[in-house]
Amino acid sequence: MDGEFATDTEPTGRWSLVVPLKPLRLAKSRLAGTAGDALRPRLALAFAQDTVAAALACAAVRDVAVVTDDPTAAAELAALGARIVPDSPGDGLNAALAHGARVVRTHRPRAAVAALNADLPALRPAELARVLAAAEPFPRAFLTDAAEIGTTLLAAAPGTELNPAFGGPSRLRHLSSGAVEIVLAGVDSVRRDVDTGADLRVAAELGLGPYTAPRYAAHGPLPARRPGH
């Protein structure tokens, strides 16, 4: 694991985020038809870079742990300030998230932990802060994706297990597990994960981050600049 997690005495944000990232050669397979197999892994890495950079810029965030076994992604995301946690379970998305949360709480047992998708290339720090603030009153809370089927963020208060159920129709699984759904307007960048070319075009309309924007320019028009930047 690269670096050290923040301690409880450091005057930083409340939340520790756990971001899962599969090996880049396997990531974002549904983008292959849009971007091709050469660009697809580079886009997957750029999505993760923009997600992690925005998360680390969020005032509510103390630190970010990226669970990955991809050496290229690990090096690039560690350079941004993320802590790299090897995916030792090697048993899929939810096992990786649960493992990341346990590692965070090994260092800070009373950490407030949130799982965040790695494919939010338009993520804005202020919108993420609003979502995390809305999650604070509840033991577990989640934000559904733009399609209102999946989940982009799942938060667990100190002393509460994360119990992630990501993948496919995870909104219903998180609801049935007792997590509270966060209903909040104006946080589109936190809800806009990217699986397809259509998703990427919508994210571009929101305003892509600095890592994704130049790579997306290889196959589509971009806004002149990211709003607010």
PDB file of C-alpha atoms in Angstrom:
ATOM      1  CA  MET A   1       0.000   0.000   0.000  1.00  0.00           C
ATOM      2  CA  ASP A   2       1.442   3.381  -1.017  1.00  0.00           C
ATOM      3  CA  GLY A   3       1.572   6.244   1.470  1.00  0.00           C
ATOM      4  CA  GLU A   4      -0.119   6.538   4.832  1.00  0.00           C
ATOM      5  CA  PHE A   5      -3.725   7.181   5.744  1.00  0.00           C
ATOM      6  CA  ALA A   6      -4.635  10.384   7.524  1.00  0.00           C
ATOM      7  CA  THR A   7      -4.865  10.125  11.285  1.00  0.00           C
ATOM      8  CA  ASP A   8      -7.733  11.319  13.441  1.00  0.00           C
ATOM      9  CA  THR A   9      -5.653  14.286  14.627  1.00  0.00           C
ATOM     10  CA  GLU A  10      -5.192  15.814  11.179  1.00  0.00           C
ATOM     11  CA  PRO A  11      -7.406  18.865  10.437  1.00  0.00           C
ATOM     12  CA  THR A  12      -8.833  17.502   7.197  1.00  0.00           C
ATOM     13  CA  GLY A  13     -12.227  16.338   5.955  1.00  0.00           C
ATOM     14  CA  ARG A  14     -14.473  13.821   7.618  1.00  0.00           C
ATOM     15  CA  TRP A  15     -14.815  11.148   4.933  1.00  0.00           C
ATOM     16  CA  SER A  16     -12.485   8.451   3.675  1.00  0.00           C
ATOM     17  CA  LEU A  17     -13.435   7.376   0.164  1.00  0.00           C
ATOM     18  CA  VAL A  18     -12.855   3.928  -1.287  1.00  0.00           C
ATOM     19  CA  VAL A  19     -12.603   3.801  -5.086  1.00  0.00           C
ATOM     20  CA  PRO A  20     -12.416   0.420  -6.853  1.00  0.00           C
ATOM     21  CA  LEU A  21     -10.649   0.010 -10.178  1.00  0.00           C
ATOM     22  CA  LYS A  22     -10.296  -3.244 -12.091  1.00  0.00           C
ATOM     23  CA  PRO A  23      -7.251  -3.881 -14.336  1.00  0.00           C
ATOM     24  CA  LEU A  24      -7.310  -1.356 -17.139  1.00  0.00           C
ATOM     25  CA  ARG A  25      -7.187  -4.011 -19.855  1.00  0.00           C
ATOM     26  CA  LEU A  26     -10.563  -5.253 -18.583  1.00  0.00           C
ATOM     27  CA  ALA A  27     -12.158  -1.952 -17.640  1.00  0.00           C
ATOM     28  CA  LYS A  28     -15.037  -0.286 -19.478  1.00  0.00           C
ATOM     29  CA  SER A  29     -15.625  -3.084 -21.986  1.00  0.00           C
ATOM     30  CA  ARG A  30     -18.880  -1.467 -23.127  1.00  0.00           C
ATOM     31  CA  LEU A  31     -16.868   1.480 -24.461  1.00  0.00           C
ATOM     32  CA  ALA A  32     -14.988  -0.689 -26.933  1.00  0.00           C
ATOM     33  CA  GLY A  33     -17.511  -0.061 -29.684  1.00  0.00           C
ATOM     34  CA  THR A  34     -17.215   3.697 -29.214  1.00  0.00           C
ATOM     35  CA  ALA A  35     -13.556   4.184 -28.379  1.00  0.00           C
ATOM     36  CA  GLY A  36     -11.860   1.022 -29.639  1.00  0.00           C
ATOM     37  CA  ASP A  37      -9.645  -1.285 -27.627  1.00  0.00           C
ATOM     38  CA  ALA A  38      -6.629   1.014 -27.849  1.00  0.00           C
ATOM     39  CA  LEU A  39      -8.339   4.086 -26.379  1.00  0.00           C
ATOM     40  CA  ARG A  40     -10.685   2.268 -23.961  1.00  0.00           C
ATOM     41  CA  PRO A  41      -8.129   1.494 -21.194  1.00  0.00           C
ATOM     42  CA  ARG A  42      -6.700   4.998 -21.499  1.00  0.00           C
ATOM     43  CA  LEU A  43     -10.182   6.431 -21.007  1.00  0.00           C
ATOM     44  CA  ALA A  44     -10.759   4.154 -18.014  1.00  0.00           C
ATOM     45  CA  LEU A  45      -7.588   5.469 -16.414  1.00  0.00           C
ATOM     46  CA  ALA A  46      -8.532   9.075 -17.222  1.00  0.00           C
ATOM     47  CA  PHE A  47     -11.975   8.596 -15.651  1.00  0.00           C
ATOM     48  CA  ALA A  48     -10.325   7.333 -12.488  1.00  0.00           C
ATOM     49  CA  GLN A  49      -7.790  10.175 -12.470  1.00  0.00           C
ATOM     50  CA  ASP A  50     -10.539  12.802 -12.767  1.00  0.00           C
ATOM     51  CA  THR A  51     -12.621  11.045 -10.110  1.00  0.00           C
ATOM     52  CA  VAL A  52      -9.770  10.809  -7.630  1.00  0.00           C
ATOM     53  CA  ALA A  53      -8.485  14.343  -8.300  1.00  0.00           C
ATOM     54  CA  ALA A  54     -11.942  15.826  -7.743  1.00  0.00           C
ATOM     55  CA  ALA A  55     -12.505  13.733  -4.625  1.00  0.00           C
ATOM     56  CA  LEU A  56      -9.199  14.841  -3.122  1.00  0.00           C
ATOM     57  CA  ALA A  57     -10.141  18.455  -3.869  1.00  0.00           C
ATOM     58  CA  CYS A  58     -13.407  18.077  -1.934  1.00  0.00           C
ATOM     59  CA  ALA A  59     -13.349  19.775   1.471  1.00  0.00           C
ATOM     60  CA  ALA A  60     -15.403  16.948   3.014  1.00  0.00           C
ATOM     61  CA  VAL A  61     -12.860  14.281   2.045  1.00  0.00           C
ATOM     62  CA  ARG A  62      -9.987  13.292   4.323  1.00  0.00           C
ATOM     63  CA  ASP A  63      -8.363  10.735   2.040  1.00  0.00           C
ATOM     64  CA  VAL A  64      -8.981   8.396  -0.891  1.00  0.00           C
ATOM     65  CA  ALA A  65      -8.090   4.721  -1.042  1.00  0.00           C
ATOM     66  CA  VAL A  66      -8.005   3.139  -4.492  1.00  0.00           C
ATOM     67  CA  VAL A  67      -8.382  -0.631  -4.523  1.00  0.00           C
ATOM     68  CA  THR A  68      -6.582  -1.909  -7.598  1.00  0.00           C
ATOM     69  CA  ASP A  69      -4.015  -4.404  -8.809  1.00  0.00           C
ATOM     70  CA  ASP A  70      -3.238  -2.506 -11.999  1.00  0.00           C
ATOM     71  CA  PRO A  71       0.352  -1.204 -11.751  1.00  0.00           C
ATOM     72  CA  THR A  72      -0.127   1.658 -14.204  1.00  0.00           C
ATOM     73  CA  ALA A  73      -3.284   2.895 -12.516  1.00  0.00           C
ATOM     74  CA  ALA A  74      -1.689   2.475  -9.093  1.00  0.00           C
ATOM     75  CA  ALA A  75       1.290   4.639 -10.053  1.00  0.00           C
ATOM     76  CA  GLU A  76      -0.798   7.362 -11.694  1.00  0.00           C
ATOM     77  CA  LEU A  77      -3.372   7.579  -8.887  1.00  0.00           C
ATOM     78  CA  ALA A  78      -0.762   7.468  -6.146  1.00  0.00           C
ATOM     79  CA  ALA A  79       0.882  10.438  -7.851  1.00  0.00           C
ATOM     80  CA  LEU A  80      -2.371  12.354  -7.331  1.00  0.00           C
ATOM     81  CA  GLY A  81      -2.311  11.588  -3.604  1.00  0.00           C
ATOM     82  CA  ALA A  82      -4.469   8.453  -3.386  1.00  0.00           C
ATOM     83  CA  ARG A  83      -3.529   5.542  -1.157  1.00  0.00           C
ATOM     84  CA  ILE A  84      -3.261   2.302  -3.119  1.00  0.00           C
ATOM     85  CA  VAL A  85      -4.749  -0.832  -1.593  1.00  0.00           C
ATOM     86  CA  PRO A  86      -4.011  -4.110  -3.403  1.00  0.00           C
ATOM     87  CA  ASP A  87      -7.144  -6.056  -4.271  1.00  0.00           C
ATOM     88  CA  SER A  88      -6.132  -9.055  -2.195  1.00  0.00           C
ATOM     89  CA  PRO A  89      -9.595 -10.680  -2.166  1.00  0.00           C
ATOM     90  CA  GLY A  90      -9.636 -10.692  -5.980  1.00  0.00           C
ATOM     91  CA  ASP A  91     -13.305 -11.573  -5.817  1.00  0.00           C
ATOM     92  CA  GLY A  92     -15.075  -8.769  -7.623  1.00  0.00           C
ATOM     93  CA  LEU A  93     -16.303  -5.257  -6.994  1.00  0.00           C
ATOM     94  CA  ASN A  94     -18.087  -5.614  -3.670  1.00  0.00           C
ATOM     95  CA  ALA A  95     -15.347  -7.712  -2.102  1.00  0.00           C
ATOM     96  CA  ALA A  96     -12.834  -5.062  -3.169  1.00  0.00           C
ATOM     97  CA  LEU A  97     -14.925  -2.277  -1.622  1.00  0.00           C
ATOM     98  CA  ALA A  98     -15.420  -4.134   1.649  1.00  0.00           C
ATOM     99  CA  HIS A  99     -11.687  -4.845   1.770  1.00  0.00           C
ATOM    100  CA  GLY A 100     -10.837  -1.202   1.127  1.00  0.00           C
ATOM    101  CA  ALA A 101     -13.168  -0.074   3.902  1.00  0.00           C
ATOM    102  CA  ARG A 102     -11.571  -2.542   6.325  1.00  0.00           C
ATOM    103  CA  VAL A 103      -8.092  -1.284   5.441  1.00  0.00           C
ATOM    104  CA  VAL A 104      -9.171   2.320   6.015  1.00  0.00           C
ATOM    105  CA  ARG A 105     -10.610   1.403   9.411  1.00  0.00           C
ATOM    106  CA  THR A 106      -7.497  -0.497  10.368  1.00  0.00           C
ATOM    107  CA  HIS A 107      -5.825   2.923  10.414  1.00  0.00           C
ATOM    108  CA  ARG A 108      -8.844   4.893  11.657  1.00  0.00           C
ATOM    109  CA  PRO A 109     -11.380   2.638  13.386  1.00  0.00           C
ATOM    110  CA  ARG A 110     -13.980   5.428  13.635  1.00  0.00           C
ATOM    111  CA  ALA A 111     -13.693   6.553  10.031  1.00  0.00           C
ATOM    112  CA  ALA A 112     -16.758   7.588   8.073  1.00  0.00           C
ATOM    113  CA  VAL A 113     -16.323   5.656   4.820  1.00  0.00           C
ATOM    114  CA  ALA A 114     -17.918   6.074   1.406  1.00  0.00           C
ATOM    115  CA  ALA A 115     -17.535   3.910  -1.682  1.00  0.00           C
ATOM    116  CA  LEU A 116     -17.356   5.946  -4.885  1.00  0.00           C
ATOM    117  CA  ASN A 117     -17.375   4.756  -8.488  1.00  0.00           C
ATOM    118  CA  ALA A 118     -14.151   5.278 -10.434  1.00  0.00           C
ATOM    119  CA  ASP A 119     -15.930   6.379 -13.611  1.00  0.00           C
ATOM    120  CA  LEU A 120     -17.124   9.905 -12.800  1.00  0.00           C
ATOM    121  CA  PRO A 121     -15.074  12.029 -15.225  1.00  0.00           C
ATOM    122  CA  ALA A 122     -17.220  15.151 -14.747  1.00  0.00           C
ATOM    123  CA  LEU A 123     -17.125  14.992 -10.928  1.00  0.00           C
ATOM    124  CA  ARG A 124     -17.185  18.363  -9.155  1.00  0.00           C
ATOM    125  CA  PRO A 125     -15.827  18.657  -5.609  1.00  0.00           C
ATOM    126  CA  ALA A 126     -18.629  20.941  -4.408  1.00  0.00           C
ATOM    127  CA  GLU A 127     -21.336  18.554  -5.590  1.00  0.00           C
ATOM    128  CA  LEU A 128     -19.596  15.627  -3.907  1.00  0.00           C
ATOM    129  CA  ALA A 129     -19.439  17.642  -0.685  1.00  0.00           C
ATOM    130  CA  ARG A 130     -23.204  18.210  -0.840  1.00  0.00           C
ATOM    131  CA  VAL A 131     -23.858  14.498  -1.283  1.00  0.00           C
ATOM    132  CA  LEU A 132     -21.606  13.573   1.637  1.00  0.00           C
ATOM    133  CA  ALA A 133     -23.264  16.199   3.836  1.00  0.00           C
ATOM    134  CA  ALA A 134     -26.661  14.727   2.966  1.00  0.00           C
ATOM    135  CA  ALA A 135     -25.391  11.264   3.946  1.00  0.00           C
ATOM    136  CA  GLU A 136     -24.109  12.306   7.373  1.00  0.00           C
ATOM    137  CA  PRO A 137     -27.351  11.925   9.389  1.00  0.00           C
ATOM    138  CA  PHE A 138     -27.769   8.258   8.413  1.00  0.00           C
ATOM    139  CA  PRO A 139     -25.935   5.046   9.326  1.00  0.00           C
ATOM    140  CA  ARG A 140     -25.845   4.095   5.634  1.00  0.00           C
ATOM    141  CA  ALA A 141     -26.917   6.171   2.643  1.00  0.00           C
ATOM    142  CA  PHE A 142     -26.478   5.989  -1.104  1.00  0.00           C
ATOM    143  CA  LEU A 143     -26.828   8.024  -4.283  1.00  0.00           C
ATOM    144  CA  THR A 144     -28.368   6.401  -7.333  1.00  0.00           C
ATOM    145  CA  ASP A 145     -26.882   6.879 -10.768  1.00  0.00           C
ATOM    146  CA  ALA A 146     -28.384   9.041 -13.504  1.00  0.00           C
ATOM    147  CA  ALA A 147     -30.354   6.068 -14.831  1.00  0.00           C
ATOM    148  CA  GLU A 148     -31.863   5.528 -11.340  1.00  0.00           C
ATOM    149  CA  ILE A 149     -30.915   1.859 -11.510  1.00  0.00           C
ATOM    150  CA  GLY A 150     -27.407   1.623 -10.127  1.00  0.00           C
ATOM    151  CA  THR A 151     -25.394   3.366  -7.424  1.00  0.00           C
ATOM    152  CA  THR A 152     -22.500   5.790  -7.645  1.00  0.00           C
ATOM    153  CA  LEU A 153     -21.876   6.405  -3.923  1.00  0.00           C
ATOM    154  CA  LEU A 154     -22.557   4.418  -0.745  1.00  0.00           C
ATOM    155  CA  ALA A 155     -21.718   5.976   2.627  1.00  0.00           C
ATOM    156  CA  ALA A 156     -21.357   4.370   6.040  1.00  0.00           C
ATOM    157  CA  ALA A 157     -21.123   6.309   9.297  1.00  0.00           C
ATOM    158  CA  PRO A 158     -18.496   5.501  11.942  1.00  0.00           C
ATOM    159  CA  GLY A 159     -19.217   2.133  13.513  1.00  0.00           C
ATOM    160  CA  THR A 160     -21.401   1.000  10.592  1.00  0.00           C
ATOM    161  CA  GLU A 161     -20.324  -1.614   8.060  1.00  0.00           C
ATOM    162  CA  LEU A 162     -20.346  -0.490   4.446  1.00  0.00           C
ATOM    163  CA  ASN A 163     -22.060  -3.679   3.155  1.00  0.00           C
ATOM    164  CA  PRO A 164     -21.754  -2.733  -0.541  1.00  0.00           C
ATOM    165  CA  ALA A 165     -24.105  -4.259  -3.119  1.00  0.00           C
ATOM    166  CA  PHE A 166     -22.904  -2.554  -6.299  1.00  0.00           C
ATOM    167  CA  GLY A 167     -23.439  -3.870  -9.809  1.00  0.00           C
ATOM    168  CA  GLY A 168     -26.513  -3.921 -12.044  1.00  0.00           C
ATOM    169  CA  PRO A 169     -29.754  -2.861 -10.293  1.00  0.00           C
ATOM    170  CA  SER A 170     -27.962  -1.928  -7.085  1.00  0.00           C
ATOM    171  CA  ARG A 171     -30.379   0.853  -6.160  1.00  0.00           C
ATOM    172  CA  LEU A 172     -33.000  -1.710  -5.141  1.00  0.00           C
ATOM    173  CA  ARG A 173     -30.431  -3.869  -3.344  1.00  0.00           C
ATOM    174  CA  HIS A 174     -29.160  -0.935  -1.317  1.00  0.00           C
ATOM    175  CA  LEU A 175     -32.713   0.121  -0.475  1.00  0.00           C
ATOM    176  CA  SER A 176     -33.594  -3.397   0.654  1.00  0.00           C
ATOM    177  CA  SER A 177     -30.452  -3.522   2.781  1.00  0.00           C
ATOM    178  CA  GLY A 178     -31.712  -0.561   4.813  1.00  0.00           C
ATOM    179  CA  ALA A 179     -29.584   2.168   3.280  1.00  0.00           C
ATOM    180  CA  VAL A 180     -31.302   5.538   2.852  1.00  0.00           C
ATOM    181  CA  GLU A 181     -31.479   6.950  -0.653  1.00  0.00           C
ATOM    182  CA  ILE A 182     -30.096  10.474  -0.975  1.00  0.00           C
ATOM    183  CA  VAL A 183     -32.510  12.601  -3.003  1.00  0.00           C
ATOM    184  CA  LEU A 184     -30.722  15.789  -3.952  1.00  0.00           C
ATOM    185  CA  ALA A 185     -30.969  18.108  -6.945  1.00  0.00           C
ATOM    186  CA  GLY A 186     -27.985  19.693  -8.631  1.00  0.00           C
ATOM    187  CA  VAL A 187     -25.477  16.873  -8.123  1.00  0.00           C
ATOM    188  CA  ASP A 188     -25.487  15.544 -11.676  1.00  0.00           C
ATOM    189  CA  SER A 189     -21.720  15.137 -11.797  1.00  0.00           C
ATOM    190  CA  VAL A 190     -21.820  12.655  -8.892  1.00  0.00           C
ATOM    191  CA  ARG A 191     -24.548  10.629 -10.574  1.00  0.00           C
ATOM    192  CA  ARG A 192     -23.090  10.540 -14.085  1.00  0.00           C
ATOM    193  CA  ASP A 193     -21.014   7.400 -14.269  1.00  0.00           C
ATOM    194  CA  VAL A 194     -19.811   6.336 -17.709  1.00  0.00           C
ATOM    195  CA  ASP A 195     -20.316   2.865 -19.162  1.00  0.00           C
ATOM    196  CA  THR A 196     -21.230   3.629 -22.771  1.00  0.00           C
ATOM    197  CA  GLY A 197     -20.475   6.129 -25.478  1.00  0.00           C
ATOM    198  CA  ALA A 198     -23.820   7.812 -24.824  1.00  0.00           C
ATOM    199  CA  ASP A 199     -22.904   8.206 -21.143  1.00  0.00           C
ATOM    200  CA  LEU A 200     -19.606   9.761 -22.126  1.00  0.00           C
ATOM    201  CA  ARG A 201     -21.291  12.275 -24.396  1.00  0.00           C
ATOM    202  CA  VAL A 202     -23.598  13.362 -21.565  1.00  0.00           C
ATOM    203  CA  ALA A 203     -20.622  13.643 -19.204  1.00  0.00           C
ATOM    204  CA  ALA A 204     -18.916  15.827 -21.807  1.00  0.00           C
ATOM    205  CA  GLU A 205     -21.927  18.145 -21.755  1.00  0.00           C
ATOM    206  CA  LEU A 206     -21.535  18.452 -17.972  1.00  0.00           C
ATOM    207  CA  GLY A 207     -17.839  19.213 -18.429  1.00  0.00           C
ATOM    208  CA  LEU A 208     -15.093  16.610 -18.411  1.00  0.00           C
ATOM    209  CA  GLY A 209     -12.105  16.812 -16.124  1.00  0.00           C
ATOM    210  CA  PRO A 210      -8.592  17.564 -17.378  1.00  0.00           C
ATOM    211  CA  TYR A 211      -7.515  13.934 -17.767  1.00  0.00           C
ATOM    212  CA  THR A 212     -10.526  12.696 -19.727  1.00  0.00           C
ATOM    213  CA  ALA A 213     -11.098  15.748 -21.915  1.00  0.00           C
ATOM    214  CA  PRO A 214      -8.066  15.398 -24.210  1.00  0.00           C
ATOM    215  CA  ARG A 215      -8.595  11.672 -24.634  1.00  0.00           C
ATOM    216  CA  TYR A 216     -12.262  12.065 -25.429  1.00  0.00           C
ATOM    217  CA  ALA A 217     -11.332  14.669 -28.009  1.00  0.00           C
ATOM    218  CA  ALA A 218      -9.977  11.814 -30.130  1.00  0.00           C
ATOM    219  CA  HIS A 219     -13.495  10.690 -31.002  1.00  0.00           C
ATOM    220  CA  GLY A 220     -15.998  13.405 -30.155  1.00  0.00           C
ATOM    221  CA  PRO A 221     -16.566  17.148 -29.828  1.00  0.00           C
ATOM    222  CA  LEU A 222     -15.922  18.725 -26.463  1.00  0.00           C
ATOM    223  CA  PRO A 223     -17.231  21.835 -24.749  1.00  0.00           C
ATOM    224  CA  ALA A 224     -14.715  24.658 -25.018  1.00  0.00           C
ATOM    225  CA  ARG A 225     -13.981  24.472 -21.266  1.00  0.00           C
ATOM    226  CA  ARG A 226     -15.187  22.704 -18.168  1.00  0.00           C
ATOM    227  CA  PRO A 227     -17.879  24.824 -16.461  1.00  0.00           C
ATOM    228  CA  GLY A 228     -16.569  26.379 -13.276  1.00  0.00           C
ATOM    229  CA  HIS A 229     -12.919  25.792 -14.162  1.00  0.00           C
TER     230      HIS A 229
END
